[in-house]
Coordinates of C-alpha atoms in Angstrom, one line a residue:
M939 CA -16.0 -16.7 23.1
M940 CA -16.8 -13.4 25.3
S941 CA -17.9 -9.7 25.5
A942 CA -17.2 -6.3 24.0
T943 CA -15.0 -4.5 27.1
S944 CA -13.7 -0.6 27.2
L945 CA -10.0 -0.6 27.4
T946 CA -8.0 2.2 26.5
G947 CA -5.2 0.7 24.6
S948 CA -4.3 -0.2 20.6
F949 CA -2.5 -3.9 19.8
Y950 CA -4.2 -7.4 19.4
L951 CA -3.2 -10.0 22.6
F952 CA -2.6 -13.5 21.2
V953 CA -4.0 -16.3 23.9
G954 CA -1.8 -19.9 23.7
T955 CA -4.1 -22.3 25.4
Y956 CA -3.7 -25.6 26.6
N957 CA -6.6 -27.7 24.3
S958 CA -8.5 -30.8 23.6
G959 CA -11.2 -31.3 22.1
E960 CA -13.0 -29.4 20.9
K961 CA -10.8 -26.3 22.2
K962 CA -9.2 -24.7 20.0
G963 CA -5.2 -23.1 20.1
I964 CA -4.1 -20.0 19.8
Y965 CA -6.8 -16.9 19.7
V966 CA -6.4 -13.4 18.5
Y967 CA -8.3 -10.6 19.9
R968 CA -7.7 -6.9 18.8
I969 CA -7.4 -5.1 21.7
N970 CA -8.7 -1.2 19.9
R971 CA -7.3 2.6 21.4
A972 CA -10.2 4.4 18.9
T973 CA -13.3 2.4 19.8
R974 CA -11.7 1.4 22.9
M975 CA -12.7 -2.5 22.6
V976 CA -11.6 -5.8 23.2
K977 CA -13.1 -8.9 20.4
M978 CA -12.1 -12.1 19.2
V979 CA -10.8 -11.2 15.6
S980 CA -9.6 -14.9 15.0
Y981 CA -8.3 -18.3 16.1
V982 CA -5.7 -21.0 15.1
A983 CA -5.9 -24.5 15.9
I984 CA -2.7 -26.3 17.3
D985 CA -1.9 -29.0 19.8
N986 CA -0.9 -27.5 23.3
P987 CA 0.3 -23.7 22.3
S988 CA 1.9 -23.6 25.7
Y989 CA 4.3 -20.9 25.3
L990 CA 4.4 -18.3 22.3
C991 CA 6.3 -15.3 20.8
F992 CA 7.5 -13.3 18.3
A993 CA 10.1 -12.2 15.8
P994 CA 11.5 -8.7 15.7
G995 CA 9.0 -7.2 13.8
G996 CA 5.8 -8.7 14.7
Q997 CA 6.1 -11.1 11.3
F998 CA 6.7 -14.0 12.1
L999 CA 5.3 -16.5 14.9
Y1000 CA 6.6 -19.6 17.0
A1001 CA 5.0 -21.6 19.2
T1002 CA 5.6 -25.4 21.5
N1003 CA 3.3 -27.9 20.4
E1004 CA 4.0 -29.5 24.5
T1005 CA 3.2 -33.2 24.0
S1006 CA 5.0 -36.1 25.0
G1007 CA 4.1 -38.2 21.8
K1008 CA 4.9 -35.6 19.0
P1009 CA 5.7 -32.8 20.7
E1010 CA 7.1 -30.2 17.6
V1011 CA 7.8 -26.7 17.0
S1012 CA 5.1 -24.5 14.1
A1013 CA 5.6 -21.3 12.4
F1014 CA 3.5 -19.0 12.0
K1015 CA 2.7 -15.6 10.1
F1016 CA 0.3 -12.9 11.4
D1017 CA -1.9 -11.9 8.4
L1018 CA -2.3 -8.0 8.9
N1019 CA -5.6 -7.7 6.4
S1020 CA -7.5 -10.4 7.3
E1021 CA -6.1 -9.7 11.4
Q1022 CA -5.1 -14.5 11.2
L1023 CA -2.4 -16.8 11.9
I1024 CA -1.2 -18.5 8.5
F1025 CA 0.5 -21.7 8.7
I1026 CA 4.0 -22.2 7.3
N1027 CA 5.3 -25.2 9.2
K1028 CA 6.3 -27.5 12.0
Q1029 CA 9.0 -29.2 13.2
D1030 CA 10.4 -31.8 15.6
S1031 CA 11.6 -29.9 18.8
G1032 CA 14.6 -32.6 19.9
G1033 CA 12.7 -32.8 23.6
E1034 CA 9.5 -34.4 25.1
A1035 CA 7.2 -31.3 26.6
P1036 CA 9.0 -27.9 24.6
C1037 CA 7.4 -25.4 27.3
F1038 CA 9.7 -22.1 25.6
V1039 CA 10.3 -20.8 22.5
S1040 CA 13.0 -17.4 21.5
V1041 CA 14.2 -15.8 18.8
D1042 CA 17.6 -13.8 19.2
Q1043 CA 17.7 -9.8 18.3
S1044 CA 18.2 -11.6 14.2
G1045 CA 15.5 -13.3 13.6
K1046 CA 18.0 -16.1 12.1
W1047 CA 17.9 -18.4 14.9
L1048 CA 14.3 -20.2 17.1
F1049 CA 15.7 -21.8 20.0
S1050 CA 13.3 -24.5 22.0
G1051 CA 13.1 -25.8 26.0
N1052 CA 11.5 -29.5 26.4
Y1053 CA 10.9 -29.0 29.8
N1054 CA 11.0 -33.2 30.1
G1055 CA 13.7 -33.6 27.0
G1056 CA 15.6 -32.4 29.8
N1057 CA 17.6 -30.6 27.0
L1058 CA 17.0 -27.3 24.4
S1059 CA 17.5 -26.9 20.7
A1060 CA 18.1 -25.2 17.7
F1061 CA 16.7 -24.3 14.8
P1062 CA 17.6 -23.0 11.4
I1063 CA 14.4 -19.8 10.6
N1064 CA 14.3 -18.8 6.7
S1065 CA 13.2 -15.5 5.1
D1066 CA 10.3 -16.7 4.7
G1067 CA 9.1 -17.1 8.3
S1068 CA 9.2 -21.3 8.3
I1069 CA 11.8 -23.2 10.1
S1070 CA 14.7 -25.6 9.3
P1071 CA 15.4 -28.7 11.4
Y1072 CA 17.2 -28.4 14.3
V1073 CA 20.9 -28.4 14.0
Q1074 CA 21.4 -28.6 17.4
R1075 CA 20.8 -30.7 21.1
I1076 CA 22.3 -29.7 23.8
Q1077 CA 21.3 -31.9 26.8
H1078 CA 21.0 -31.6 30.0
T1079 CA 21.8 -34.6 32.7
G1080 CA 21.2 -35.0 36.7
H1081 CA 19.1 -33.4 39.1
G1082 CA 18.2 -31.9 42.7
I1083 CA 16.7 -32.7 45.9
H1084 CA 13.1 -32.5 45.4
P1085 CA 11.6 -36.3 45.9
T1086 CA 9.1 -35.3 42.4
R1087 CA 9.8 -32.2 41.0
Q1088 CA 13.5 -32.8 40.0
L1089 CA 14.1 -36.4 39.6
K1090 CA 16.7 -35.3 35.9
S1091 CA 16.8 -32.2 33.4
H1092 CA 13.6 -30.4 33.3
V1093 CA 14.5 -27.5 31.2
H1094 CA 12.1 -24.2 31.5
S1095 CA 13.8 -21.6 29.6
V1096 CA 15.6 -19.7 27.2
V1097 CA 16.3 -16.4 26.8
V1098 CA 19.0 -15.0 24.7
S1099 CA 20.5 -11.8 25.7
P1100 CA 20.0 -8.5 25.4
D1101 CA 23.6 -8.2 23.8
Q1102 CA 22.9 -11.5 22.2
A1103 CA 26.1 -12.9 23.9
F1104 CA 24.8 -15.9 26.1
L1105 CA 21.6 -18.1 26.2
Y1106 CA 20.9 -18.2 29.3
C1107 CA 18.9 -21.8 30.6
A1108 CA 16.7 -21.8 33.5
D1109 CA 17.0 -25.9 35.0
L1110 CA 14.2 -27.0 37.2
G1111 CA 15.7 -30.1 37.9
M1112 CA 19.1 -29.1 38.4
D1113 CA 18.6 -26.4 39.9
R1114 CA 20.7 -24.2 37.7
I1115 CA 21.4 -21.7 35.3
I1116 CA 23.5 -22.8 32.2
S1117 CA 24.5 -19.7 30.4
Y1118 CA 25.8 -20.1 26.5
P1119 CA 27.4 -18.5 24.3
I1120 CA 26.0 -17.6 21.5
I1121 CA 28.7 -18.0 18.3
P1122 CA 26.8 -14.8 15.3
T1123 CA 28.0 -16.6 11.8
G1124 CA 28.3 -20.2 13.4
E1125 CA 26.5 -23.3 12.1
Q1126 CA 25.3 -24.1 15.0
P1127 CA 25.1 -21.0 16.7
L1128 CA 25.8 -22.5 21.1
D1129 CA 29.0 -23.1 21.8
P1130 CA 28.1 -25.9 24.6
T1131 CA 31.8 -26.0 25.9
G1132 CA 32.0 -22.3 26.6
G1133 CA 28.8 -22.0 29.1
M1134 CA 28.8 -21.3 32.8
S1135 CA 27.6 -23.0 34.9
I1136 CA 25.3 -20.5 37.7
E1137 CA 23.5 -23.5 40.9
V1138 CA 21.5 -21.7 42.7
T1139 CA 19.7 -22.4 46.2
A1140 CA 19.2 -26.5 46.6
G1141 CA 15.3 -27.3 45.9
S1142 CA 14.4 -23.8 44.8
G1143 CA 13.6 -25.3 40.9
P1144 CA 14.7 -22.1 38.9
R1145 CA 12.0 -21.1 36.1
H1146 CA 12.0 -18.0 34.4
I1147 CA 15.4 -15.5 34.1
V1148 CA 14.6 -12.0 32.9
F1149 CA 16.4 -9.0 32.1
H1150 CA 16.3 -5.1 33.1
P1151 CA 16.5 -2.8 29.8
R1152 CA 19.2 -1.1 30.9
L1153 CA 20.6 -2.3 33.9
P1154 CA 23.7 -4.6 34.0
Y1155 CA 20.7 -7.5 35.9
A1156 CA 18.7 -10.4 35.6
Y1157 CA 16.1 -11.4 37.9
M1158 CA 14.7 -15.5 37.8
I1159 CA 11.6 -16.5 39.7
A1160 CA 12.6 -20.0 41.4
E1161 CA 9.1 -22.2 41.1
L1162 CA 9.8 -24.2 43.8
A1163 CA 10.8 -21.9 46.5
G1164 CA 9.4 -19.4 45.7
T1165 CA 11.8 -16.5 44.9
V1166 CA 12.6 -14.3 43.3
S1167 CA 16.3 -13.6 43.4
V1168 CA 18.8 -10.6 41.6
Y1169 CA 21.8 -11.3 39.2
Q1170 CA 24.5 -8.7 38.7
K1171 CA 25.3 -9.5 35.1
K1172 CA 29.1 -9.7 33.5
D1173 CA 30.3 -11.7 30.4
G1174 CA 27.9 -14.2 31.0
R1175 CA 27.8 -15.0 33.6
L1176 CA 25.8 -13.9 36.8
T1177 CA 26.4 -13.2 40.8
L1178 CA 23.8 -13.2 42.8
I1179 CA 23.4 -10.4 44.8
Q1180 CA 20.4 -10.7 47.1
M1181 CA 17.2 -13.1 46.9
N1182 CA 13.7 -12.7 48.0
E1183 CA 11.4 -14.9 49.8
I1184 CA 7.5 -13.6 47.9
P1185 CA 5.6 -13.5 51.7
L1186 CA 3.2 -16.2 50.6
D1187 CA 0.8 -18.0 53.0
D1188 CA 1.6 -21.7 51.5
Q1189 CA 4.6 -22.8 52.9
S1190 CA 4.6 -26.4 50.5
A1191 CA 7.8 -27.5 49.4
D1192 CA 6.1 -27.1 46.4
R1193 CA 4.6 -22.8 45.9
G1194 CA 3.9 -23.4 42.0
S1195 CA 5.8 -19.3 41.6
A1196 CA 5.4 -19.1 37.7
D1197 CA 6.3 -15.9 35.7
I1198 CA 8.5 -13.1 35.8
Q1199 CA 8.6 -9.7 34.3
L1200 CA 9.7 -6.0 34.9
S1201 CA 8.3 -2.6 33.4
P1202 CA 8.8 -2.0 30.2
D1203 CA 10.9 1.4 32.2
G1204 CA 11.9 -1.2 34.0
R1205 CA 10.6 0.4 37.4
F1206 CA 8.7 -2.5 38.7
L1207 CA 8.4 -6.0 38.9
Y1208 CA 6.2 -8.4 38.2
A1209 CA 6.3 -12.1 39.4
S1210 CA 3.4 -14.7 40.0
T1211 CA 2.3 -17.9 41.9
R1212 CA 0.2 -20.3 41.6
G1213 CA -0.7 -22.7 43.6
K1214 CA -3.1 -21.7 47.0
S1215 CA -1.8 -17.9 46.5
N1216 CA -3.2 -17.0 42.4
C1217 CA -1.8 -13.7 43.4
I1218 CA 1.2 -11.2 41.9
A1219 CA 4.2 -10.2 43.5
I1220 CA 5.2 -6.4 43.5
Y1221 CA 8.1 -4.8 43.4
G1222 CA 9.7 -2.1 43.0
V1223 CA 13.5 -1.8 41.8
D1224 CA 16.8 0.3 42.3
E1225 CA 17.7 2.1 39.9
T1226 CA 22.4 2.2 41.3
D1227 CA 21.8 -1.2 42.0
G1228 CA 19.2 -3.2 40.6
K1229 CA 17.9 -5.0 43.9
L1230 CA 14.7 -5.6 44.8
R1231 CA 11.7 -3.6 47.7
F1232 CA 8.7 -5.8 48.0
I1233 CA 5.3 -3.1 47.3
G1234 CA 2.3 -5.8 47.7
L1235 CA 0.4 -9.3 46.8
P1236 CA -2.8 -8.6 45.2
S1237 CA -4.7 -11.7 43.9
T1238 CA -4.8 -12.4 40.4
M1239 CA -8.5 -12.7 40.5
G1240 CA -8.7 -16.1 39.2
L1241 CA -7.2 -19.4 39.5
S1242 CA -3.2 -20.3 38.4
P1243 CA -1.4 -17.1 36.3
R1244 CA 0.5 -19.0 35.2
N1245 CA 1.7 -15.6 32.8
F1246 CA 0.7 -12.5 31.9
V1247 CA 1.9 -9.6 30.0
I1248 CA 2.4 -5.5 30.3
D1249 CA 1.6 -3.4 27.3
P1250 CA 4.0 -1.7 26.0
T1251 CA 3.0 1.7 26.8
G1252 CA 3.0 -0.6 30.6
D1253 CA -0.7 1.3 31.2
Y1254 CA -2.2 -2.0 31.7
L1255 CA -1.0 -5.7 32.8
L1256 CA -2.9 -8.8 31.9
V1257 CA -2.9 -12.5 33.7
A1258 CA -3.3 -15.8 31.9
N1259 CA -6.1 -17.2 34.6
Q1260 CA -5.0 -21.0 33.1
H1261 CA -7.6 -23.1 35.9
S1262 CA -10.1 -20.5 36.3
D1263 CA -10.2 -19.8 31.7
E1264 CA -9.9 -16.0 31.8
V1265 CA -7.9 -13.0 30.8
V1266 CA -8.8 -10.2 33.6
I1267 CA -6.6 -7.1 33.0
F1268 CA -5.5 -5.0 36.0
Q1269 CA -4.8 -0.8 35.5
R1270 CA -1.0 0.0 36.3
D1271 CA -0.4 3.1 38.0
E1272 CA 3.4 3.8 36.4
K1273 CA 4.1 5.5 39.8
S1274 CA 3.6 3.6 42.0
G1275 CA 3.8 0.0 40.1
L1276 CA 0.2 -1.0 41.6
L1277 CA -2.3 -2.7 40.0
A1278 CA -6.1 -1.9 40.0
L1279 CA -9.1 -3.8 38.6
R1280 CA -11.0 -2.9 35.0
G1281 CA -13.0 -4.7 35.3
E1282 CA -12.9 -6.2 32.1
K1283 CA -11.8 -10.3 31.7
I1284 CA -11.5 -12.8 29.0
V1285 CA -13.1 -15.9 29.0
V1286 CA -10.6 -18.6 27.1
S1287 CA -10.1 -22.5 28.0
S1288 CA -7.1 -22.9 29.5
P1289 CA -4.7 -19.8 28.3
A1290 CA -1.4 -19.8 29.3
C1291 CA 1.3 -18.2 27.5
L1292 CA 0.2 -14.2 26.3
K1293 CA 1.9 -12.2 23.7
I1294 CA 1.9 -8.5 22.8
L1295 CA 1.8 -7.4 20.0
P1296 CA 1.5 -3.3 18.4
I1297 CA -1.0 -2.0 16.6
N1298 CA 0.9 1.0 14.4

């Protein structure tokens, strides 16, 4: 699949893919600090694991099976001795094309955002990591102004706030971010009546949202408009304080912006865009008001950077270029936030999601 290459750092890299035919599903790579080598150690066959997440502690991994015919979410245990993912079970996702999963800090609840279903589902997680059938499903109804992409609700992400008090849902089809209060002791974890709906710019298509690790700010990337917005966060409510248009040459009605991540120290923000651009926008984060300052727009050296991840040390940024079948590794400058191409590429078919598990 790939030749070993040098890289400083010590962690496992999990790659979720879109797959068909002889292609597999989730690939596991060991990136070893001592030997400075990257090596594929295992894989597991599963249909379209387009998004992955770990439960706290890293023992259990959850994946979407993004299909319309039989949409499911799957549970795995990662065995450190064999370096393999062991399938536990799977459940109906509650809606077509699940594209995002997240777990709360207690490890008791799994949430799934179902893109074509226009809904989100909540699943109890058992002590052995298995998933019980969903106990709550919240359906969204509505649409936006884009003539093809916003004919109905499209739930694109479901993210638990750092204080574990709210689940934030970015709905690309409705042009809204909705926050649902989390009920820690409830048989159903979300309060659908207490949710707050934050309307975004018409036609922008909110996709992913991230929270600053220390400050009360949230950042949202809009897929269609190619914008990154900054919000003040308080009691589940998001108040817009800045909107930044990524300076792309592509001025089409669908820019294809995709993922958004903050550096571990919260000093820099990165946002990927697909379409004609295939780049990552770099912003500096103001420590006093959370606002962004544009720094650069380097190429991802491949096609369609759907997802990317920053390693826990902040030294490396790895990009999943879906349509050029590769994960490209960049070195990140801690002081400037800039990226430098190291030359390493992991060849893997249709990578869609990257997650990292540190090696202790």
